[in-house]
GROMACS .gro file of C-alpha atoms in nm:
model
  469
    1MET     CA    1  -0.177 -10.556   3.249
    2GLN     CA    2   0.125 -10.338   3.217
    3THR     CA    3   0.231 -10.488   2.884
    4VAL     CA    4  -0.098 -10.442   2.720
    5SER     CA    5  -0.152 -10.093   2.945
    6HIS     CA    6   0.173  -9.975   2.722
    7GLN     CA    7   0.075 -10.076   2.370
    8GLU     CA    8  -0.283  -9.891   2.443
    9ASN     CA    9  -0.086  -9.540   2.523
   10PRO     CA   10   0.081  -9.493   2.197
   11GLY     CA   11  -0.310  -9.537   2.057
   12ARG     CA   12  -0.379  -9.245   2.236
   13ASP     CA   13  -0.170  -9.018   2.023
   14PHE     CA   14  -0.356  -9.170   1.736
   15PRO     CA   15  -0.636  -8.886   1.681
   16VAL     CA   16  -0.300  -8.607   1.695
   17THR     CA   17  -0.090  -8.744   1.437
   18MET     CA   18  -0.398  -8.815   1.210
   19GLY     CA   19  -0.519  -8.418   1.221
   20VAL     CA   20  -0.138  -8.290   1.154
   21ASN     CA   21  -0.097  -8.515   0.872
   22ALA     CA   22  -0.469  -8.420   0.720
   23PHE     CA   23  -0.350  -8.063   0.770
   24ARG     CA   24  -0.034  -8.102   0.579
   25GLY     CA   25  -0.192  -8.264   0.297
   26PHE     CA   26  -0.420  -7.987   0.288
   27MET     CA   27  -0.133  -7.731   0.303
   28ASN     CA   28   0.021  -7.956  -0.005
   29GLU     CA   29  -0.250  -7.934  -0.212
   30PHE     CA   30  -0.354  -7.579  -0.156
   31MET     CA   31  -0.031  -7.460  -0.260
   32ASN     CA   32  -0.008  -7.724  -0.575
   33SER     CA   33  -0.299  -7.530  -0.636
   34ARG     CA   34  -0.251  -7.189  -0.566
   35GLY     CA   35   0.085  -7.223  -0.802
   36GLY     CA   36  -0.094  -7.354  -1.115
   37SER     CA   37  -0.336  -7.063  -1.092
   38ILE     CA   38   0.037  -6.782  -1.014
   39GLU     CA   39   0.132  -6.980  -1.345
   40ALA     CA   40  -0.176  -6.927  -1.531
   41GLU     CA   41  -0.177  -6.595  -1.434
   42LYS     CA   42   0.138  -6.445  -1.555
   43PRO     CA   43  -0.013  -6.430  -1.953
   44ARG     CA   44  -0.269  -6.219  -1.768
   45SER     CA   45  -0.057  -5.994  -1.583
   46GLY     CA   46   0.120  -5.850  -1.913
   47LYS     CA   47  -0.216  -5.783  -2.050
   48ALA     CA   48  -0.349  -5.596  -1.728
   49LYS     CA   49  -0.003  -5.405  -1.782
   50ARG     CA   50  -0.082  -5.311  -2.121
   51THR     CA   51  -0.426  -5.209  -2.027
   52LYS     CA   52  -0.308  -4.985  -1.767
   53GLU     CA   53  -0.092  -4.822  -2.001
   54ARG     CA   54  -0.327  -4.722  -2.271
   55LYS     CA   55  -0.559  -4.603  -2.011
   56LYS     CA   56  -0.239  -4.386  -1.893
   57ASP     CA   57  -0.172  -4.279  -2.261
   58LYS     CA   58  -0.577  -4.205  -2.318
   59LYS     CA   59  -0.585  -3.993  -1.969
   60ALA     CA   60  -0.243  -3.825  -2.113
   61SER     CA   61  -0.348  -3.702  -2.463
   62ARG     CA   62  -0.701  -3.595  -2.332
   63LYS     CA   63  -0.484  -3.411  -2.052
   64GLN     CA   64  -0.288  -3.272  -2.315
   65GLU     CA   65  -0.597  -3.170  -2.524
   66ASP     CA   66  -0.698  -2.976  -2.256
   67ARG     CA   67  -0.408  -2.760  -2.224
   68ILE     CA   68  -0.474  -2.433  -2.488
   69VAL     CA   69  -0.169  -2.270  -2.548
   70TYR     CA   70  -0.266  -1.872  -2.711
   71LEU     CA   71  -0.041  -1.522  -2.696
   72GLY     CA   72   0.191  -1.733  -2.474
   73HIS     CA   73  -0.045  -1.827  -2.218
   74GLU     CA   74  -0.050  -2.208  -2.156
   75LEU     CA   75  -0.388  -2.242  -2.064
   76GLU     CA   76  -0.543  -2.578  -1.884
   77SER     CA   77  -0.861  -2.682  -1.824
   78LYS     CA   78  -0.886  -2.709  -1.371
   79ILE     CA   79  -1.239  -2.783  -1.205
   80ILE     CA   80  -1.346  -2.546  -0.958
   81ASN     CA   81  -1.370  -2.576  -0.591
   82ILE     CA   82  -1.414  -2.208  -0.460
   83PRO     CA   83  -1.657  -1.948  -0.658
   84THR     CA   84  -1.508  -1.739  -0.929
   85ALA     CA   85  -1.469  -1.492  -1.194
   86CYS     CA   86  -1.393  -1.515  -1.556
   87GLU     CA   87  -1.145  -1.229  -1.652
   88ILE     CA   88  -1.313  -1.160  -1.986
   89CYS     CA   89  -1.690  -1.156  -1.924
   90ASN     CA   90  -1.707  -1.132  -1.575
   91SER     CA   91  -1.969  -1.381  -1.507
   92LEU     CA   92  -1.899  -1.676  -1.262
   93PHE     CA   93  -1.834  -2.058  -1.341
   94LYS     CA   94  -2.132  -2.261  -1.300
   95TRP     CA   95  -1.986  -2.539  -1.030
   96PRO     CA   96  -1.963  -2.833  -1.052
   97ILE     CA   97  -2.071  -2.913  -1.447
   98GLU     CA   98  -1.810  -2.640  -1.628
   99ARG     CA   99  -1.468  -2.622  -1.592
  100MET     CA  100  -1.275  -2.299  -1.591
  101LEU     CA  101  -0.895  -2.253  -1.830
  102VAL     CA  102  -0.655  -2.114  -1.582
  103CYS     CA  103  -0.292  -2.011  -1.719
  104GLN     CA  104   0.025  -2.182  -1.553
  105ASN     CA  105   0.261  -1.909  -1.618
  106CYS     CA  106   0.019  -1.582  -1.487
  107ARG     CA  107  -0.273  -1.716  -1.331
  108HIS     CA  108  -0.542  -1.574  -1.626
  109THR     CA  109  -0.831  -1.768  -1.562
  110CYS     CA  110  -1.133  -1.774  -1.853
  111HIS     CA  111  -1.404  -1.985  -1.978
  112ARG     CA  112  -1.326  -2.227  -2.284
  113LYS     CA  113  -1.534  -2.017  -2.440
  114CYS     CA  114  -1.361  -1.666  -2.398
  115TYR     CA  115  -1.000  -1.735  -2.432
  116THR     CA  116  -0.977  -1.609  -2.815
  117ARG     CA  117  -1.060  -1.273  -2.670
  118ILE     CA  118  -0.762  -1.228  -2.397
  119MET     CA  119  -0.584  -0.890  -2.553
  120GLY     CA  120  -0.267  -0.891  -2.318
  121GLU     CA  121   0.014  -1.172  -2.388
  122CYS     CA  122   0.148  -1.367  -2.071
  123GLY     CA  123   0.322  -1.201  -1.889
  124LEU     CA  124   0.549  -1.432  -1.741
  125ALA     CA  125   0.549  -1.554  -2.070
  126ARG     CA  126   0.832  -1.306  -2.161
  127SER     CA  127   0.990  -1.226  -1.806
  128SER     CA  128   1.329  -1.371  -1.961
  129ALA     CA  129   1.328  -1.098  -2.252
  130ALA     CA  130   1.205  -0.782  -1.983
  131ARG     CA  131   1.513  -0.943  -1.814
  132SER     CA  132   1.735  -0.894  -2.039
  133HIS     CA  133   1.621  -0.535  -2.190
  134GLY     CA  134   1.800  -0.347  -1.947
  135HIS     CA  135   1.524  -0.193  -1.789
  136ARG     CA  136   1.429  -0.376  -1.449
  137VAL     CA  137   1.260  -0.210  -1.184
  138PHE     CA  138   1.136  -0.442  -1.003
  139GLY     CA  139   1.361  -0.680  -0.765
  140VAL     CA  140   1.699  -0.390  -0.890
  141PRO     CA  141   1.889  -0.185  -0.561
  142LEU     CA  142   1.705   0.139  -0.446
  143SER     CA  143   1.977   0.310  -0.565
  144GLN     CA  144   2.011   0.209  -0.929
  145LEU     CA  145   1.659   0.301  -0.974
  146SER     CA  146   1.592   0.696  -1.187
  147SER     CA  147   1.381   0.927  -0.993
  148SER     CA  148   1.185   1.216  -1.126
  149ASP     CA  149   1.271   1.412  -0.827
  150GLY     CA  150   1.592   1.293  -0.746
  151LYS     CA  151   1.426   1.168  -0.454
  152VAL     CA  152   1.175   0.863  -0.464
  153PRO     CA  153   1.162   0.645  -0.772
  154SER     CA  154   0.963   0.730  -1.056
  155LEU     CA  155   0.732   0.419  -1.068
  156VAL     CA  156   0.659   0.492  -0.648
  157ASP     CA  157   0.568   0.863  -0.743
  158ARG     CA  158   0.365   0.772  -1.026
  159LEU     CA  159   0.178   0.540  -0.834
  160ILE     CA  160   0.146   0.630  -0.556
  161THR     CA  161   0.017   1.002  -0.707
  162THR     CA  162  -0.223   0.824  -0.876
  163ILE     CA  163  -0.397   0.641  -0.594
  164GLU     CA  164  -0.368   0.992  -0.397
  165LEU     CA  165  -0.596   1.160  -0.741
  166ARG     CA  166  -0.818   0.822  -0.792
  167GLY     CA  167  -0.878   0.638  -0.468
  168ILE     CA  168  -0.791   0.736  -0.135
  169TYR     CA  169  -1.139   0.729  -0.069
  170THR     CA  170  -1.179   0.384  -0.192
  171GLU     CA  171  -1.299   0.142   0.053
  172GLY     CA  172  -1.000  -0.117   0.172
  173ILE     CA  173  -0.741   0.037  -0.052
  174TYR     CA  174  -0.411  -0.185   0.024
  175ARG     CA  175  -0.627  -0.468   0.158
  176LYS     CA  176  -0.811  -0.568  -0.102
  177SER     CA  177  -0.623  -0.766  -0.403
  178GLY     CA  178  -0.667  -0.642  -0.744
  179ILE     CA  179  -0.659  -0.881  -1.077
  180HIS     CA  180  -0.348  -1.128  -1.061
  181SER     CA  181  -0.253  -1.147  -1.438
  182LYS     CA  182  -0.325  -0.744  -1.488
  183ILE     CA  183  -0.083  -0.683  -1.179
  184GLN     CA  184   0.200  -0.903  -1.357
  185GLU     CA  185   0.062  -0.787  -1.719
  186LEU     CA  186   0.202  -0.425  -1.573
  187LYS     CA  187   0.469  -0.508  -1.454
  188THR     CA  188   0.599  -0.661  -1.792
  189LYS     CA  189   0.547  -0.361  -1.995
  190ILE     CA  190   0.738  -0.134  -1.669
  191ASP     CA  191   1.060  -0.349  -1.683
  192GLU     CA  192   1.056  -0.323  -2.034
  193GLY     CA  193   1.084   0.040  -2.012
  194LYS     CA  194   0.770   0.135  -2.121
  195LEU     CA  195   0.683   0.329  -1.797
  196PRO     CA  196   0.670   0.676  -1.946
  197GLU     CA  197   0.432   0.576  -2.222
  198LEU     CA  198   0.199   0.393  -1.987
  199GLU     CA  199  -0.129   0.543  -1.866
  200LEU     CA  200  -0.144   0.412  -1.537
  201GLU     CA  201  -0.522   0.584  -1.493
  202VAL     CA  202  -0.682   0.370  -1.694
  203TYR     CA  203  -0.610   0.077  -1.469
  204SER     CA  204  -0.796   0.001  -1.111
  205VAL     CA  205  -0.665   0.110  -0.827
  206HIS     CA  206  -0.689  -0.184  -0.653
  207ILE     CA  207  -0.421  -0.332  -0.910
  208LEU     CA  208  -0.196   0.001  -0.874
  209ALA     CA  209  -0.179  -0.042  -0.511
  210ASN     CA  210  -0.099  -0.401  -0.486
  211LEU     CA  211   0.169  -0.330  -0.769
  212LEU     CA  212   0.303  -0.053  -0.523
  213LYS     CA  213   0.327  -0.414  -0.222
  214LEU     CA  214   0.467  -0.607  -0.514
  215PHE     CA  215   0.731  -0.325  -0.586
  216LEU     CA  216   0.823  -0.299  -0.220
  217ARG     CA  217   0.873  -0.709  -0.178
  218GLU     CA  218   1.053  -0.740  -0.479
  219MET     CA  219   1.316  -0.524  -0.319
  220PRO     CA  220   1.674  -0.721  -0.290
  221GLU     CA  221   1.711  -0.566   0.036
  222PRO     CA  222   1.403  -0.423   0.248
  223LEU     CA  223   1.331  -0.075   0.303
  224LEU     CA  224   1.393  -0.065   0.604
  225THR     CA  225   1.720  -0.264   0.549
  226PHE     CA  226   1.867  -0.631   0.704
  227GLU     CA  227   2.114  -0.427   0.914
  228TYR     CA  228   1.831  -0.252   1.131
  229TYR     CA  229   1.587  -0.527   1.195
  230GLU     CA  230   1.664  -0.593   1.543
  231GLU     CA  231   1.675  -0.284   1.649
  232PHE     CA  232   1.333  -0.209   1.554
  233LEU     CA  233   1.177  -0.470   1.728
  234ARG     CA  234   1.361  -0.331   2.062
  235ALA     CA  235   1.241  -0.029   1.977
  236ALA     CA  236   0.870  -0.172   1.969
  237ASP     CA  237   0.945  -0.311   2.338
  238LEU     CA  238   1.024  -0.010   2.467
  239THR     CA  239   0.772   0.109   2.711
  240GLU     CA  240   0.876   0.494   2.721
  241ASP     CA  241   1.056   0.694   2.451
  242ARG     CA  242   0.926   0.453   2.167
  243VAL     CA  243   0.866   0.667   1.933
  244SER     CA  244   1.106   0.867   1.966
  245THR     CA  245   1.337   0.616   1.931
  246LEU     CA  246   1.222   0.468   1.599
  247PHE     CA  247   1.229   0.742   1.461
  248SER     CA  248   1.601   0.801   1.588
  249ILE     CA  249   1.681   0.460   1.358
  250LEU     CA  250   1.494   0.624   1.042
  251LYS     CA  251   1.707   0.894   1.102
  252THR     CA  252   1.985   0.673   1.026
  253LEU     CA  253   1.892   0.483   0.743
  254PRO     CA  254   2.087   0.510   0.399
  255LYS     CA  255   1.916   0.848   0.195
  256PRO     CA  256   1.716   0.655  -0.093
  257ASN     CA  257   1.575   0.458   0.187
  258PHE     CA  258   1.482   0.716   0.430
  259ASP     CA  259   1.368   0.969   0.111
  260LEU     CA  260   1.114   0.685   0.009
  261MET     CA  261   1.020   0.617   0.351
  262GLU     CA  262   0.936   0.971   0.371
  263ARG     CA  263   0.723   0.961   0.081
  264LEU     CA  264   0.509   0.653   0.150
  265ILE     CA  265   0.474   0.731   0.540
  266PHE     CA  266   0.354   1.018   0.439
  267HIS     CA  267   0.138   0.884   0.200
  268LEU     CA  268  -0.030   0.622   0.405
  269ALA     CA  269  -0.138   0.883   0.654
  270ARG     CA  270  -0.319   1.074   0.386
  271VAL     CA  271  -0.500   0.740   0.353
  272ALA     CA  272  -0.557   0.675   0.718
  273TYR     CA  273  -0.668   1.074   0.746
  274HIS     CA  274  -0.928   0.915   0.522
  275GLU     CA  275  -0.999   0.646   0.760
  276GLU     CA  276  -1.417   0.704   0.778
  277ALA     CA  277  -1.427   0.646   0.394
  278ASN     CA  278  -1.140   0.383   0.323
  279ARG     CA  279  -1.187   0.207   0.630
  280MET     CA  280  -0.804   0.186   0.638
  281THR     CA  281  -0.667   0.262   1.010
  282PRO     CA  282  -0.300   0.265   1.106
  283ASN     CA  283  -0.293  -0.066   1.223
  284SER     CA  284  -0.471  -0.183   0.906
  285LEU     CA  285  -0.227  -0.026   0.703
  286ALA     CA  286   0.046  -0.140   0.876
  287ILE     CA  287  -0.020  -0.513   0.896
  288VAL     CA  288  -0.046  -0.516   0.505
  289PHE     CA  289   0.290  -0.295   0.482
  290ALA     CA  290   0.506  -0.425   0.741
  291PRO     CA  291   0.587  -0.771   0.644
  292CYS     CA  292   0.704  -0.516   0.305
  293ILE     CA  293   0.916  -0.296   0.410
  294LEU     CA  294   1.013  -0.483   0.785
  295ARG     CA  295   1.173  -0.830   0.742
  296GLN     CA  296   1.521  -1.023   0.822
  297ARG     CA  297   1.720  -1.207   0.571
  298HIS     CA  298   1.633  -1.541   0.709
  299PHE     CA  299   1.499  -1.647   0.989
  300PRO     CA  300   1.261  -1.984   1.078
  301ALA     CA  301   0.888  -1.983   1.023
  302GLN     CA  302   0.849  -1.991   1.379
  303ASP     CA  303   1.022  -1.692   1.440
  304ALA     CA  304   0.884  -1.533   1.170
  305LEU     CA  305   0.536  -1.565   1.299
  306SER     CA  306   0.669  -1.428   1.702
  307ASP     CA  307   0.789  -1.125   1.518
  308ILE     CA  308   0.475  -1.028   1.328
  309SER     CA  309   0.282  -0.825   1.573
  310ARG     CA  310   0.628  -0.584   1.680
  311GLN     CA  311   0.698  -0.572   1.356
  312THR     CA  312   0.333  -0.370   1.297
  313LEU     CA  313   0.324  -0.213   1.604
  314CYS     CA  314   0.714  -0.070   1.520
  315ILE     CA  315   0.515   0.038   1.121
  316GLU     CA  316   0.190   0.173   1.306
  317LEU     CA  317   0.322   0.393   1.571
  318ILE     CA  318   0.548   0.529   1.270
  319ILE     CA  319   0.203   0.614   1.095
  320SER     CA  320   0.054   0.725   1.331
  321GLU     CA  321   0.272   1.007   1.527
  322GLN     CA  322   0.261   1.090   1.096
  323LEU     CA  323  -0.141   1.080   1.117
  324LYS     CA  324  -0.115   1.315   1.410
  325LYS     CA  325   0.119   1.621   1.246
  326LEU     CA  326  -0.080   1.586   0.905
  327ALA     CA  327  -0.411   1.686   1.132
  328VAL     CA  328  -0.232   1.932   1.318
  329THR     CA  329  -0.089   2.108   0.987
  330LEU     CA  330  -0.405   2.072   0.792
  331LYS     CA  331  -0.540   2.247   1.076
  332ASP     CA  332  -0.321   2.538   1.095
  333ILE     CA  333  -0.324   2.574   0.753
  334ASP     CA  334  -0.680   2.617   0.731
  335ASP     CA  335  -0.665   2.882   1.013
  336LEU     CA  336  -0.438   3.066   0.833
  337ASP     CA  337  -0.684   3.057   0.511
  338THR     CA  338  -0.943   3.215   0.762
  339ALA     CA  339  -0.719   3.465   0.886
  340ARG     CA  340  -0.610   3.557   0.490
  341HIS     CA  341  -0.953   3.548   0.396
  342SER     CA  342  -1.097   3.809   0.689
  343ALA     CA  343  -0.767   4.024   0.645
  344ASN     CA  344  -0.833   4.060   0.276
  345THR     CA  345  -1.195   4.130   0.339
  346ARG     CA  346  -1.072   4.400   0.594
  347ILE     CA  347  -0.847   4.581   0.327
  348ARG     CA  348  -1.177   4.641   0.117
  349GLN     CA  349  -1.332   4.784   0.377
  350ILE     CA  350  -1.090   5.000   0.412
  351ARG     CA  351  -0.996   5.095   0.029
  352SER     CA  352  -1.365   5.152  -0.052
  353SER     CA  353  -1.391   5.409   0.244
  354LYS     CA  354  -1.069   5.641   0.156
  355ILE     CA  355  -1.122   5.986   0.151
  356PHE     CA  356  -0.911   6.327   0.011
  357HIS     CA  357  -1.091   6.593   0.234
  358PRO     CA  358  -0.859   6.773   0.440
  359GLU     CA  359  -1.097   6.768   0.723
  360GLU     CA  360  -1.086   6.367   0.717
  361LEU     CA  361  -0.719   6.327   0.707
  362ALA     CA  362  -0.625   6.253   1.025
  363PRO     CA  363  -0.908   5.910   1.001
  364ALA     CA  364  -0.772   5.830   0.626
  365LYS     CA  365  -0.397   5.794   0.790
  366LYS     CA  366  -0.550   5.566   1.052
  367LEU     CA  367  -0.672   5.370   0.810
  368LEU     CA  368  -0.352   5.377   0.551
  369GLU     CA  369  -0.178   5.256   0.870
  370GLU     CA  370  -0.384   4.983   0.925
  371GLU     CA  371  -0.388   4.860   0.578
  372ASP     CA  372  -0.010   4.859   0.558
  373LEU     CA  373  -0.021   4.653   0.922
  374LEU     CA  374  -0.305   4.443   0.731
  375VAL     CA  375  -0.032   4.353   0.368
  376ASN     CA  376   0.250   4.287   0.582
  377HIS     CA  377   0.027   4.040   0.779
  378LEU     CA  378  -0.120   3.874   0.479
  379GLU     CA  379   0.282   3.831   0.350
  380GLU     CA  380   0.364   3.664   0.631
  381ILE     CA  381   0.067   3.472   0.626
  382LYS     CA  382   0.168   3.346   0.294
  383LYS     CA  383   0.519   3.265   0.390
  384GLU     CA  384   0.401   3.055   0.723
  385LYS     CA  385   0.152   2.874   0.499
  386ASP     CA  386   0.445   2.760   0.234
  387HIS     CA  387   0.629   2.701   0.536
  388LEU     CA  388   0.385   2.454   0.683
  389THR     CA  389   0.338   2.273   0.377
  390CYS     CA  390   0.702   2.202   0.266
  391ARG     CA  391   0.690   2.069   0.642
  392LEU     CA  392   0.410   1.903   0.571
  393PRO     CA  393   0.592   1.548   0.462
  394SER     CA  394   0.908   1.560   0.623
  395LEU     CA  395   0.957   1.230   0.841
  396THR     CA  396   0.975   1.427   1.129
  397ARG     CA  397   0.851   1.424   1.512
  398THR     CA  398   0.690   1.728   1.648
  399ASN     CA  399   0.768   1.710   1.979
  400SER     CA  400   0.612   2.041   2.126
  401ASP     CA  401   0.405   2.299   1.962
  402ASP     CA  402   0.653   2.547   1.995
  403ASP     CA  403   0.672   2.484   1.612
  404LEU     CA  404   0.338   2.469   1.579
  405LEU     CA  405   0.092   2.747   1.508
  406SER     CA  406  -0.004   2.988   1.736
  407THR     CA  407  -0.386   3.133   1.737
  408ASP     CA  408  -0.394   3.193   2.076
  409ASP     CA  409  -0.662   3.526   2.143
  410GLY     CA  410  -0.456   3.825   2.216
  411SER     CA  411  -0.565   4.180   2.243
  412LEU     CA  412  -0.558   4.468   1.922
  413ASP     CA  413  -0.245   4.640   2.069
  414GLU     CA  414  -0.042   4.387   2.032
  415ILE     CA  415  -0.029   4.402   1.672
  416ASP     CA  416   0.130   4.715   1.643
  417ALA     CA  417   0.389   4.590   1.838
  418VAL     CA  418   0.438   4.293   1.526
  419PRO     CA  419   0.764   4.398   1.302
  420SER     CA  420   0.714   4.438   0.921
  421SER     CA  421   0.850   4.159   0.717
  422SER     CA  422   1.120   4.416   0.611
  423ASP     CA  423   1.235   4.430   0.980
  424GLN     CA  424   1.239   4.034   1.061
  425SER     CA  425   1.588   3.935   1.084
  426SER     CA  426   1.448   3.546   1.014
  427PHE     CA  427   1.092   3.405   0.933
  428SER     CA  428   1.123   3.152   1.221
  429SER     CA  429   1.152   3.385   1.500
  430TYR     CA  430   0.822   3.535   1.388
  431SER     CA  431   0.493   3.393   1.469
  432THR     CA  432   0.137   3.481   1.243
  433LYS     CA  433  -0.156   3.494   1.509
  434PRO     CA  434  -0.444   3.502   1.250
  435ALA     CA  435  -0.702   3.587   1.521
  436LYS     CA  436  -0.580   3.891   1.657
  437ILE     CA  437  -0.580   3.962   1.254
  438ILE     CA  438  -0.944   3.848   1.235
  439ALA     CA  439  -1.098   4.050   1.545
  440LEU     CA  440  -0.883   4.349   1.375
  441ALA     CA  441  -1.091   4.292   1.020
  442ASP     CA  442  -1.434   4.218   1.224
  443GLN     CA  443  -1.378   4.554   1.436
  444PRO     CA  444  -1.643   4.829   1.355
  445LYS     CA  445  -1.485   5.146   1.215
  446LYS     CA  446  -1.653   5.442   1.283
  447HIS     CA  447  -1.598   5.786   1.051
  448SER     CA  448  -1.709   6.162   1.192
  449HIS     CA  449  -1.778   6.270   0.837
  450PRO     CA  450  -1.976   6.080   0.596
  451PRO     CA  451  -1.697   6.015   0.248
  452LEU     CA  452  -1.715   6.233   0.024
  453LYS     CA  453  -1.471   6.034  -0.257
  454LYS     CA  454  -1.371   5.722  -0.293
  455ARG     CA  455  -1.065   5.643  -0.408
  456ASN     CA  456  -1.006   5.402  -0.676
  457SER     CA  457  -0.864   5.045  -0.570
  458ASN     CA  458  -0.744   4.978  -0.933
  459ASN     CA  459  -0.479   5.235  -0.886
  460LEU     CA  460  -0.274   4.964  -0.830
  461PRO     CA  461  -0.081   4.718  -1.008
  462SER     CA  462  -0.269   4.356  -1.021
  463ASP     CA  463   0.067   4.203  -0.955
  464GLU     CA  464   0.080   4.380  -0.624
  465ASP     CA  465  -0.227   4.375  -0.487
  466PRO     CA  466  -0.222   4.188  -0.135
  467ILE     CA  467  -0.567   4.060  -0.236
  468MET     CA  468  -0.413   3.800  -0.432
  469VAL     CA  469  -0.169   3.703  -0.219
   0.00000   0.00000   0.00000
């Protein structure tokens, strides 16, 4: 029994052995058939490769056909992803059935049917010639640029003046972007030395505004310099005397930088003064200009993001302080104009009522004294107005109201105590009081006798007539 049982035990492994042998045979057959198919596919792989190369060449030739070179513009056909307008005919592209031509250098965008109407050459295509011309303005140190008044570069002065004359009421000034190709074209002309013959008035205000920002961004060293970057940020973190600290740092800037900063901030204050029309507050202007004039040399992206709020705060505080000074000074100038008008009106009344009979000498003497006093006041008003106008663009902080015009009301008796211009040692010690002049001009004058004869006011030379002051 044991022998039979021992002989039957190997038979129990028979199904396993048969299964293994069957699987091995299946794998051998599969590998043999696979090897034959690989050998059969070898010729076909070369054919597929040639087909792929033909498709690639066809695609490259199609791309070459879509590439157009015209007046230095390297125009390529692109798919429209966002609503875009043609810079030639100003009509929108029909998405998705229409493709647009985009210059790979200056990013000029137009229809395929409109590219032959491009007027100007590609700005970046001539950049190498502009660099070798020797008249570069963009990317040049501030100290090497010529200026019209000895302080501000000629380009900046012309741009700011044109913007103030034509675009100070434009909504979104400095926030809205201009046509990129036009900006590059204008930049190239300026770098070629054509600034004196350029008519900036024919360009859009937004193009001029973006050109000014581009000039500030491309300065090798920012307007507020790398050296004082950390000091400005530390001043922004202060809780007390923050504004005075900022103005103290501004005074330490190099003279070319300080002069340009003074002109720029005064211009931005004028823009913010009309924020009801242009919608540009000091904060909006600071957001736009802070990265242009206050930046660090090399810094990680994370640090740059963390500094944006402090950069903006610095510029906003400076603009706000200058705006406050501008509003107060303009109000004082307006008060001076009102006082001058009242004094001129009173002088006309006095001259029209002068008499020459002996019985009228006493009233006439008082009128003459009053006229002389008003003439002296007119001279002082003119000096004070000129003084305020000259101080208006200065980048200084007004610490008190002592330097401003006093408009406190006073009695008429105090007018006699005001010294004449010939007796004053310095103009700065004198404070004009237009309210008193207005009160004097409005005071009615009574005459004991009716006027018998009027003196002709034309006896005075025209250049000495105080009304013309």
